[in-house]
């Protein structure tokens, strides 16, 4: 795969590669779901298209993703304006700076990275002014890493309770990015802690808090996440190829 001759820029071939990657991922999702005694249809596949150009995203539009995921507001808006996502919704999954709130509310079907009451308050205000309800997830810093966003797990319930009082916001669930692990099973304990938190908060039945989405699992660990109760996986490189390489087209 590292032989440069294996990389080429033929869109026909690229489309095939993406579709084959997605077929393989769907099989793996189905197997992981079956092993956990769950319905594969209950697991949403979010295609993380960050740093993937608009033309390439378009080649993947008929893959039937539940959504695309972007981590930069500017990039999301540009691809959306270009029609890259077709009829598929797009989610904001990256750190959201407060000065970008005005731009993304109403454009992203789900903002997965809310981690403070201040940010939630700004989203609420903007949503109310637009006359809409913005769906959000709370990002939880389950590994308590200083380099990562997210509310610490011990404060997640309290933050959910506070957000429940805000207008124009519906809290749909939780999102987590656990520490990088050498093996996919290395994150099992974080995933299972997340599931417990998810179930505990859901049981409180706060107003405007539906707690129906648990977003966890990426290219390297989505099977482990599904085993522990994830119902939304966010997958980038296993679909589009490594982000530092252009294409993953094999000449055969
Ligand atoms: C990049 C990213 C992903 C996807 O990562 P892959 O390892 O490429 O699948 C998922 N979630 C978030 C928040 C990301 O930033």
PDB file of C-alpha atoms and ligand atoms in Angstrom, residues 48 50 71 93-94 175 177 217-220 234-238 243, ligand 1:
ATOM      1  CA  UNK A  48     -16.096  11.412   8.758  1.00  0.00           C
ATOM      2  CA  UNK A  50     -12.861  15.974   7.397  1.00  0.00           C
ATOM      3  CA  UNK A  71     -14.559  18.868  12.573  1.00  0.00           C
ATOM      4  CA  UNK A  93     -17.939  16.560  15.521  1.00  0.00           C
ATOM      5  CA  UNK A  94     -14.954  18.806  16.271  1.00  0.00           C
ATOM      6  CA  UNK A 175     -20.185  11.389  22.404  1.00  0.00           C
ATOM      7  CA  UNK A 177     -13.219  10.017  21.841  1.00  0.00           C
ATOM      8  CA  UNK A 217     -16.181   4.143  17.911  1.00  0.00           C
ATOM      9  CA  UNK A 218     -13.872   5.174  15.047  1.00  0.00           C
ATOM     10  CA  UNK A 219     -11.957   3.269  12.335  1.00  0.00           C
ATOM     11  CA  UNK A 220      -9.672   1.509  14.803  1.00  0.00           C
ATOM     12  CA  UNK A 234     -17.870   7.836  13.303  1.00  0.00           C
ATOM     13  CA  UNK A 235     -15.583   6.409  10.655  1.00  0.00           C
ATOM     14  CA  UNK A 236     -13.143   8.348   8.488  1.00  0.00           C
ATOM     15  CA  UNK A 237      -9.924   6.713   7.339  1.00  0.00           C
ATOM     16  CA  UNK A 238     -11.399   3.219   6.924  1.00  0.00           C
ATOM     17  CA  UNK A 243      -5.888  11.502   5.567  1.00  0.00           C
TER      18      UNK A 243
HETATM   19  C1  LIG B   1     -11.347  12.162  12.780  1.00  0.00           C
HETATM   20  C2  LIG B   1     -12.416  11.813  13.700  1.00  0.00           C
HETATM   21  C3  LIG B   1     -13.074  10.569  13.609  1.00  0.00           C
HETATM   22  C4  LIG B   1     -12.724   9.505  12.588  1.00  0.00           C
HETATM   23  O1  LIG B   1     -11.449   8.984  12.807  1.00  0.00           O
HETATM   24  P1  LIG B   1     -10.917   7.721  11.949  1.00  0.00           P
HETATM   25  O2  LIG B   1      -9.921   7.110  12.822  1.00  0.00           O
HETATM   26  O3  LIG B   1     -10.353   8.289  10.696  1.00  0.00           O
HETATM   27  O4  LIG B   1     -12.069   6.840  11.679  1.00  0.00           O
HETATM   28  C5  LIG B   1     -14.115  10.320  14.488  1.00  0.00           C
HETATM   29  N1  LIG B   1     -14.504  11.227  15.413  1.00  0.00           N
HETATM   30  C6  LIG B   1     -13.902  12.424  15.523  1.00  0.00           C
HETATM   31  C7  LIG B   1     -14.392  13.378  16.559  1.00  0.00           C
HETATM   32  C8  LIG B   1     -12.853  12.758  14.680  1.00  0.00           C
HETATM   33  O5  LIG B   1     -12.255  13.952  14.813  1.00  0.00           O
END
